[in-house]
Short mmCIF file of C-alpha atoms in Angstrom, two decimals:
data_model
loop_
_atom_site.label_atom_id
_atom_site.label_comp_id
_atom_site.label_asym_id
_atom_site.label_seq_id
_atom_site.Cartn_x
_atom_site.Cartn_y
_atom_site.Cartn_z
CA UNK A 1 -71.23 1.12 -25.67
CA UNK A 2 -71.85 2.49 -22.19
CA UNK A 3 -74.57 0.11 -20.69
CA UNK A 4 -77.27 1.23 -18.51
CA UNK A 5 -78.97 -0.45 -15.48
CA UNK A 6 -80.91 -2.73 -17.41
CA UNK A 7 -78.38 -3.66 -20.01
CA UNK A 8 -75.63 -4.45 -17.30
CA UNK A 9 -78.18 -6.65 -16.13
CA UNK A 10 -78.46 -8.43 -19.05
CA UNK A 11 -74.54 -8.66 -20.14
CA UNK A 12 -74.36 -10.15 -16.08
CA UNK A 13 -76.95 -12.50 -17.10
CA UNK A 14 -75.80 -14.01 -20.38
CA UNK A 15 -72.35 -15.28 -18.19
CA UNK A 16 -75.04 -17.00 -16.02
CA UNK A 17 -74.87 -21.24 -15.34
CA UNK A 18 -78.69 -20.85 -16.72
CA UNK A 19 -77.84 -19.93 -20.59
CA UNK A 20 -74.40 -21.63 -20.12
CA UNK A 21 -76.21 -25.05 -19.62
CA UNK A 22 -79.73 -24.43 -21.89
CA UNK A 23 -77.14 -23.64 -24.87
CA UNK A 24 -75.13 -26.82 -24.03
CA UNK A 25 -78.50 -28.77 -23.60
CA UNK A 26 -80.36 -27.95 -26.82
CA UNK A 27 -78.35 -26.50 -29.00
CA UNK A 28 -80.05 -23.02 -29.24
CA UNK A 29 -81.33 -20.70 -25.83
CA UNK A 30 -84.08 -18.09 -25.92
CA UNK A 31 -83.30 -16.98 -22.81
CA UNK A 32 -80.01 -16.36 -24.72
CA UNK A 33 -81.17 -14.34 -27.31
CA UNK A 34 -83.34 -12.51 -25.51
CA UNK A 35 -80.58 -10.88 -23.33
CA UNK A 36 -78.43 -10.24 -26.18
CA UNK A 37 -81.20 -8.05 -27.30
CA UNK A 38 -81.88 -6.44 -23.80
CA UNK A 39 -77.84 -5.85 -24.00
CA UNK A 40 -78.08 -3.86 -27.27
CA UNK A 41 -75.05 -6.41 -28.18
CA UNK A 42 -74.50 -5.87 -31.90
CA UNK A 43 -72.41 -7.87 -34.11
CA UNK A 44 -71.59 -8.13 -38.15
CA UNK A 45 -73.51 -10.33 -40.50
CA UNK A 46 -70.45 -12.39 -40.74
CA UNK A 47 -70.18 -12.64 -36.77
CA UNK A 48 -70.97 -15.39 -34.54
CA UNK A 49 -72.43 -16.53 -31.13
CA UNK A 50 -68.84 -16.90 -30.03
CA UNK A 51 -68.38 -14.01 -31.28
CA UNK A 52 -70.89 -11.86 -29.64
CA UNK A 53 -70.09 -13.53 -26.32
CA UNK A 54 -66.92 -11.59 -26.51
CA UNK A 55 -68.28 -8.65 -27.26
CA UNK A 56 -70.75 -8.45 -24.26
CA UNK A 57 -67.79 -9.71 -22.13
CA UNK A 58 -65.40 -6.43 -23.81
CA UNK A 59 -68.58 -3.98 -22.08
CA UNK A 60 -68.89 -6.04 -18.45
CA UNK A 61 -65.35 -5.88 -18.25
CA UNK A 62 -64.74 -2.19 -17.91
CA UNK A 63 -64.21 -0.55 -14.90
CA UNK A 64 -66.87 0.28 -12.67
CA UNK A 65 -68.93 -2.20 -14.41
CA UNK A 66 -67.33 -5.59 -13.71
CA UNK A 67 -69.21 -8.30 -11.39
CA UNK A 68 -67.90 -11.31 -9.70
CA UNK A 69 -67.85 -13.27 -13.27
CA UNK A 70 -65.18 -11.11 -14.60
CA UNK A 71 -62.92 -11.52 -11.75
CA UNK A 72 -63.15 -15.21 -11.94
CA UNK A 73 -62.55 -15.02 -15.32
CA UNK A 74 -59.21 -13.17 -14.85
CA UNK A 75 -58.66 -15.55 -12.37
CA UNK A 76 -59.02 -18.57 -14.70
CA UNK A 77 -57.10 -17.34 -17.60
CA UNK A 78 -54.17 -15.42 -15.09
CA UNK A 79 -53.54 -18.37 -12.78
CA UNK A 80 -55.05 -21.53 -13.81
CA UNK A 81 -54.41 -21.48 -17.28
CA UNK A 82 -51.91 -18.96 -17.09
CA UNK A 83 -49.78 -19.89 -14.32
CA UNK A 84 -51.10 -23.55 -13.63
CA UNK A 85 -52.80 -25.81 -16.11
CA UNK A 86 -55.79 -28.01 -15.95
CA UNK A 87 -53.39 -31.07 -15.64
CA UNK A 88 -51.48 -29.81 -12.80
CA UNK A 89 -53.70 -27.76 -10.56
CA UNK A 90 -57.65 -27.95 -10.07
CA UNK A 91 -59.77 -25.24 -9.25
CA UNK A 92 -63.17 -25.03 -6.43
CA UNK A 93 -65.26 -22.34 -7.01
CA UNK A 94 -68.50 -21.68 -4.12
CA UNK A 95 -66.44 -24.55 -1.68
CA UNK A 96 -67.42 -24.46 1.77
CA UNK A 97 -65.48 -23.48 4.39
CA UNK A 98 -66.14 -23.39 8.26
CA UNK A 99 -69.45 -20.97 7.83
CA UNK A 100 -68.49 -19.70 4.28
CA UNK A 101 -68.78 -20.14 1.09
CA UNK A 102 -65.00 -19.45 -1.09
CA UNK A 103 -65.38 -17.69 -3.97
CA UNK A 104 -62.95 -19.31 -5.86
CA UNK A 105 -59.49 -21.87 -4.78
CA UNK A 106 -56.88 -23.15 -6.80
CA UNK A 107 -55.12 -26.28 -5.74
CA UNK A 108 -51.66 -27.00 -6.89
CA UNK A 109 -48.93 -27.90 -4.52
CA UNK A 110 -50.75 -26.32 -1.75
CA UNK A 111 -54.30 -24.80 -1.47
CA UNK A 112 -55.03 -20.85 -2.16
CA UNK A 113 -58.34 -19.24 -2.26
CA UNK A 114 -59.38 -16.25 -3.57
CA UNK A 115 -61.53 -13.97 -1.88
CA UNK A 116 -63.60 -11.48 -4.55
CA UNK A 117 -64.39 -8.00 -3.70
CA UNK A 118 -65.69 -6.14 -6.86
CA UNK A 119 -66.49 -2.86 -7.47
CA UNK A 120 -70.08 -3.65 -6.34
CA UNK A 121 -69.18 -5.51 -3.34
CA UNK A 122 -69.14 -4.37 0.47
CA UNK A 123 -66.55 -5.29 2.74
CA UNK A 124 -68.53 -5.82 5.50
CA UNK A 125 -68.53 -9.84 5.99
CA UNK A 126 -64.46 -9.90 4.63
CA UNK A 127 -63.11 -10.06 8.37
CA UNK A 128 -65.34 -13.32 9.25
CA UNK A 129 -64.94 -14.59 5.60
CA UNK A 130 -61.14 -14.37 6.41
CA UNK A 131 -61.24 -15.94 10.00
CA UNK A 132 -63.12 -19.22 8.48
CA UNK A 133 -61.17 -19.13 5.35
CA UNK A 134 -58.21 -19.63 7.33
CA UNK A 135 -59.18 -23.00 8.98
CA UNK A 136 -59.03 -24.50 5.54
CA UNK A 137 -56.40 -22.97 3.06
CA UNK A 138 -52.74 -22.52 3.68
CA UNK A 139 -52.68 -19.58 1.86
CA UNK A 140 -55.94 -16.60 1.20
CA UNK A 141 -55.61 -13.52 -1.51
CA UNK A 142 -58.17 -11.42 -1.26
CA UNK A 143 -59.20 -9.80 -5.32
CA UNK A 144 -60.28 -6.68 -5.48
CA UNK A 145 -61.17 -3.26 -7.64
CA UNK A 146 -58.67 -0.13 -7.16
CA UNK A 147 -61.45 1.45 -4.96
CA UNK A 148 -61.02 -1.39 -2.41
CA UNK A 149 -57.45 -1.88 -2.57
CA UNK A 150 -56.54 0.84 0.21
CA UNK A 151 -59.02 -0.32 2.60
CA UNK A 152 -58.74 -3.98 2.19
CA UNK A 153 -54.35 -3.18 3.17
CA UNK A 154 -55.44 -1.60 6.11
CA UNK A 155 -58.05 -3.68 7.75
CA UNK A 156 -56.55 -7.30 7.00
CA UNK A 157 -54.03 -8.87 8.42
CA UNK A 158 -50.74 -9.07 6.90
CA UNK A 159 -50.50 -12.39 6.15
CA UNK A 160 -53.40 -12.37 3.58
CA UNK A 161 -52.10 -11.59 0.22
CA UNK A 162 -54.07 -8.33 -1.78
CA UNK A 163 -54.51 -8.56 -5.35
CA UNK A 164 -55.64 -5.74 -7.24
CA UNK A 165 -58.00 -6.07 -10.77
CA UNK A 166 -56.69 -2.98 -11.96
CA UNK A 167 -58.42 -0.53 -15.07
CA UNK A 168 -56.92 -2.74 -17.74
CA UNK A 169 -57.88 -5.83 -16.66
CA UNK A 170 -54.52 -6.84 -15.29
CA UNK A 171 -54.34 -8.58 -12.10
CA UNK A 172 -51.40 -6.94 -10.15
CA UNK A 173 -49.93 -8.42 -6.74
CA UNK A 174 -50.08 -6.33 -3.99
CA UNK A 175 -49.01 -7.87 -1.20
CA UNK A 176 -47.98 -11.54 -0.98
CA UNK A 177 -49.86 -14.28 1.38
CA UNK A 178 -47.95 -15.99 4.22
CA UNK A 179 -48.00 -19.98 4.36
CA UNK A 180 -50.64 -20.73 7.19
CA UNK A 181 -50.94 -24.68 5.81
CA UNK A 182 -49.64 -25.55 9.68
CA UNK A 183 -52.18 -23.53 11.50
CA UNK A 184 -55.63 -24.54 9.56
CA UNK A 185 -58.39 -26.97 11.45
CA UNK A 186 -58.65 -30.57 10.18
CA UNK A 187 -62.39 -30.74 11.45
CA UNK A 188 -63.11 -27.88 9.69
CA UNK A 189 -61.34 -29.55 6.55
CA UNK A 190 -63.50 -32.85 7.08
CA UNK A 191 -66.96 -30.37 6.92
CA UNK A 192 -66.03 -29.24 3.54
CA UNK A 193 -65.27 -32.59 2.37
CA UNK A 194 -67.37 -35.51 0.54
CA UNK A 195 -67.31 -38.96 2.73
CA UNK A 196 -65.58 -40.52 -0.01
CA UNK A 197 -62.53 -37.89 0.15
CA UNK A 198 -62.30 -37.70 3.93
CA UNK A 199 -62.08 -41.60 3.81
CA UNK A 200 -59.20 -41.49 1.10
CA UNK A 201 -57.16 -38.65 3.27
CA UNK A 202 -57.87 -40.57 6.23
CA UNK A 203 -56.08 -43.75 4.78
CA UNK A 204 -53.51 -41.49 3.06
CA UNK A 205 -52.53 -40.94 6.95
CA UNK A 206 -52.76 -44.38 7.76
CA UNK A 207 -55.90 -44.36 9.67
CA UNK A 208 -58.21 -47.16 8.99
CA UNK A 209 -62.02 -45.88 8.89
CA UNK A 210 -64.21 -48.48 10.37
CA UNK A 211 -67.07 -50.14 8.10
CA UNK A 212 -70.08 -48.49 10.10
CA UNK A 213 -73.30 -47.52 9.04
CA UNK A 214 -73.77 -44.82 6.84
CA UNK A 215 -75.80 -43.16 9.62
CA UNK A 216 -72.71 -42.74 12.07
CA UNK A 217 -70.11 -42.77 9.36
CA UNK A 218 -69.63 -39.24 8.84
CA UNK A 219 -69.32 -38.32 13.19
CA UNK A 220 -66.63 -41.69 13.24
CA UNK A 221 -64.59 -39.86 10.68
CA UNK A 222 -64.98 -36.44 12.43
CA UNK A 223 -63.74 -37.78 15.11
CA UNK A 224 -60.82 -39.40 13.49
CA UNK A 225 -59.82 -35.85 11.89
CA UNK A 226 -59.80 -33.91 15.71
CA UNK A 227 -56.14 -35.36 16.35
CA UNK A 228 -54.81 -34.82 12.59
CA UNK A 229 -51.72 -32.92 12.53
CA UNK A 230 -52.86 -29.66 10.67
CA UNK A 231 -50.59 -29.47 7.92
CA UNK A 232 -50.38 -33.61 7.33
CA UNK A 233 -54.00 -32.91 6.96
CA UNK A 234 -53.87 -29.94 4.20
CA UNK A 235 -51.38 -31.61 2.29
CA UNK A 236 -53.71 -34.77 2.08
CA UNK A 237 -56.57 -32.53 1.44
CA UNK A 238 -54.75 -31.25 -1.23
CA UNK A 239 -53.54 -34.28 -3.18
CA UNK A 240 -56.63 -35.97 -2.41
CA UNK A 241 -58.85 -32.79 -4.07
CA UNK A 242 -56.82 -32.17 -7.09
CA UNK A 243 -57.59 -35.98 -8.17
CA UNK A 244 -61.48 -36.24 -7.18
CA UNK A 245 -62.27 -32.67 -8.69
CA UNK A 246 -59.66 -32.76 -11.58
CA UNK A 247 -60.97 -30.60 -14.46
CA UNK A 248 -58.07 -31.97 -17.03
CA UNK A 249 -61.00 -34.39 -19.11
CA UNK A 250 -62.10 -30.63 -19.75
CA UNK A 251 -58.84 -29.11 -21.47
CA UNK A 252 -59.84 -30.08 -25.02
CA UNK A 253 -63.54 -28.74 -24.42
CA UNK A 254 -62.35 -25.04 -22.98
CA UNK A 255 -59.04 -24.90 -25.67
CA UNK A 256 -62.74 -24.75 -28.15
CA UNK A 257 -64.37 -22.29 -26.49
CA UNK A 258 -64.02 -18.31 -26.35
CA UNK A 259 -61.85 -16.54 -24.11
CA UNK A 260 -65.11 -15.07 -22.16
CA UNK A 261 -66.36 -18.51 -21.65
CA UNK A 262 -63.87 -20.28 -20.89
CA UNK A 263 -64.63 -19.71 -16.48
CA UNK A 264 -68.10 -20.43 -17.08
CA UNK A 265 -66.64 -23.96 -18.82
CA UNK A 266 -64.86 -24.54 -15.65
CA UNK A 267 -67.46 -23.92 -12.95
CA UNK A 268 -70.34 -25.11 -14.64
CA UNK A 269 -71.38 -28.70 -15.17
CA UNK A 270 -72.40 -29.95 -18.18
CA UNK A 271 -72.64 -33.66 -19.48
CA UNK A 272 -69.78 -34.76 -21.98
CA UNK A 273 -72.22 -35.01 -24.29
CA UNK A 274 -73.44 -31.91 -24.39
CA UNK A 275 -70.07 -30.27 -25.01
CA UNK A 276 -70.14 -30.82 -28.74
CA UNK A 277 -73.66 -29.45 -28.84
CA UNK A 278 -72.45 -26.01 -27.09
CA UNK A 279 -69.34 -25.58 -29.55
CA UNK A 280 -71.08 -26.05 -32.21
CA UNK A 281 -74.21 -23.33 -31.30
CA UNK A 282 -71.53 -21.01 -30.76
CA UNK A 283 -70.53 -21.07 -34.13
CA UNK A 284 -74.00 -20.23 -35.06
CA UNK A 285 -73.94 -16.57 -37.32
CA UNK A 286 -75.55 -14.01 -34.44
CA UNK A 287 -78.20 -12.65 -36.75
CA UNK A 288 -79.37 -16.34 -36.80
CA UNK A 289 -79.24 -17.12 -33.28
CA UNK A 290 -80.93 -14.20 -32.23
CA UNK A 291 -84.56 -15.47 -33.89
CA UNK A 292 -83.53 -18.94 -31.22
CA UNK A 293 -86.69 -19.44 -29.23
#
């Protein structure tokens, strides 16, 4: 199957947080169905949901074709499940930093974010993505399609790592990041934080954070994080992270799910008791699931 314009739209689609959660909240999804049929994804009688997931995830994944989704997916089942696990290392996907937004981090013993530059992608905003990225995260990678690869060496600064997506869906190592955990801003690590985390790190350093209005809490603690030592500060942010945004009480959940799903699992929110819902309309034959409305 070669898809065309429309049909890549759809396979992009059905990876979406929108069917993700609608499956996991009823059971069933029209919107679902309806771009499985605008895919042209075909699957045996005897085939399921699952099933058919996989299949539309085989087409998106093939070169020249592959959006953000699929490199997060590598990512996931490379590094985080491959390298890491859910019980050792946490992952932040769309986490702000400085004026940015990271595509995707993984927190283990220190912080690394990944940078995503598909096929599809310009590199036009990569230089200021890098510069705030680097205020945050000890260590940056930048992920990117063979077409990329050369320019990305070239116009980035040795100390940011280059990882390469490569024709086979392999994720090769191109060059290696340099530890920058002593250099990054602690005020810029407060503004991506929630009050309740910059208040644990702060006490993690010893520094007691004054009960003050909720109004001025937030600028008392901002203040408190200008004369952090940097990397005292990313170490905490790291520990501190990895417990309030675990994802181990969802190792059981994704060990259920397809391969192709198993990102979307991770970066999309659904209640615990919706879980069992989604496994089981995955197991739904496709021929049957494609009359859902």
């Amino acid at each position: 199957m070669s898809p065309n314009a429309s049909q890549l739209s759809a396979l992009s689609g059905l990876f979406s947080p929108a069917v993700f959660r609608e499956i996991a909240r009823k059971g069933h999804s029209a919107l679902c169905a309806r771009l499985f049929a605008q895919a042209g994804v075909e699957c045996s009688v005897r085939e399921t949901v699952g099933d058919a997931f996989d299949t539309a995830f085989s087409v998106l994944r093939r070169s020249g074709f592959r959006n953000e989704y699929v490199y997060r997916a590598a990512l996931t089942q490379n590094i985080l499940l491959g390298t890491h696990s859910l019980k050792s290392a946490c992952m932040l996907t769309e986490f702000r930093a400085g004026s940015c937004k990271a595509d995707l981090a993984i927190l283990n013993g220190t912080a690394t974010v990944y940078e995503i530059k598909s096929e599809r992608d310009s590199l036009s905003r990569l230089s200021n993505q890098l510069e705030n990225y680097k205020k945050v995260f000890a260590k940056i990678y930048v992920i990117a399609g063979e077409n990329h690869i050369e320019t990305i060496l070239q116009s980035t600064p040795v100390n940011v790592g280059v990882m390469c997506l490569n024709r086979r869906n392999r994720i090769t190592r191109i060059r290696d990041a340099s530890d920058g955990a002593s250099t990054v801003c602690p005020v810029a690590i407060f503004e991506s934080l929630r009050s309740d985390e910059a208040r644990e790190i702060l006490s993690s350093l010893g520094i007691f954070t004054p009960d003050v209005p909720n109004t001025i809490l937030r600028r008392v603690m901002r203040d408190a994080f200008v004369g952090l030592d940097p990397e005292s500060t990313h170490n905490a942010m790291v520990k501190t992270l990895k417990r309030s945004r675990s994802l181990a009480p969802l190792a059981v959940f994704v060990e259920r799910l397809p391969q192709s799903l198993r990102s979307a699992a991770l970066t999309t929110q659904v209640r615990c008791a919706d879980q069992e819902r989604l496994v089981e309309a995955l197991k739904t034959p496709f021929s049957v699931a494609m009359e859902w409305n």
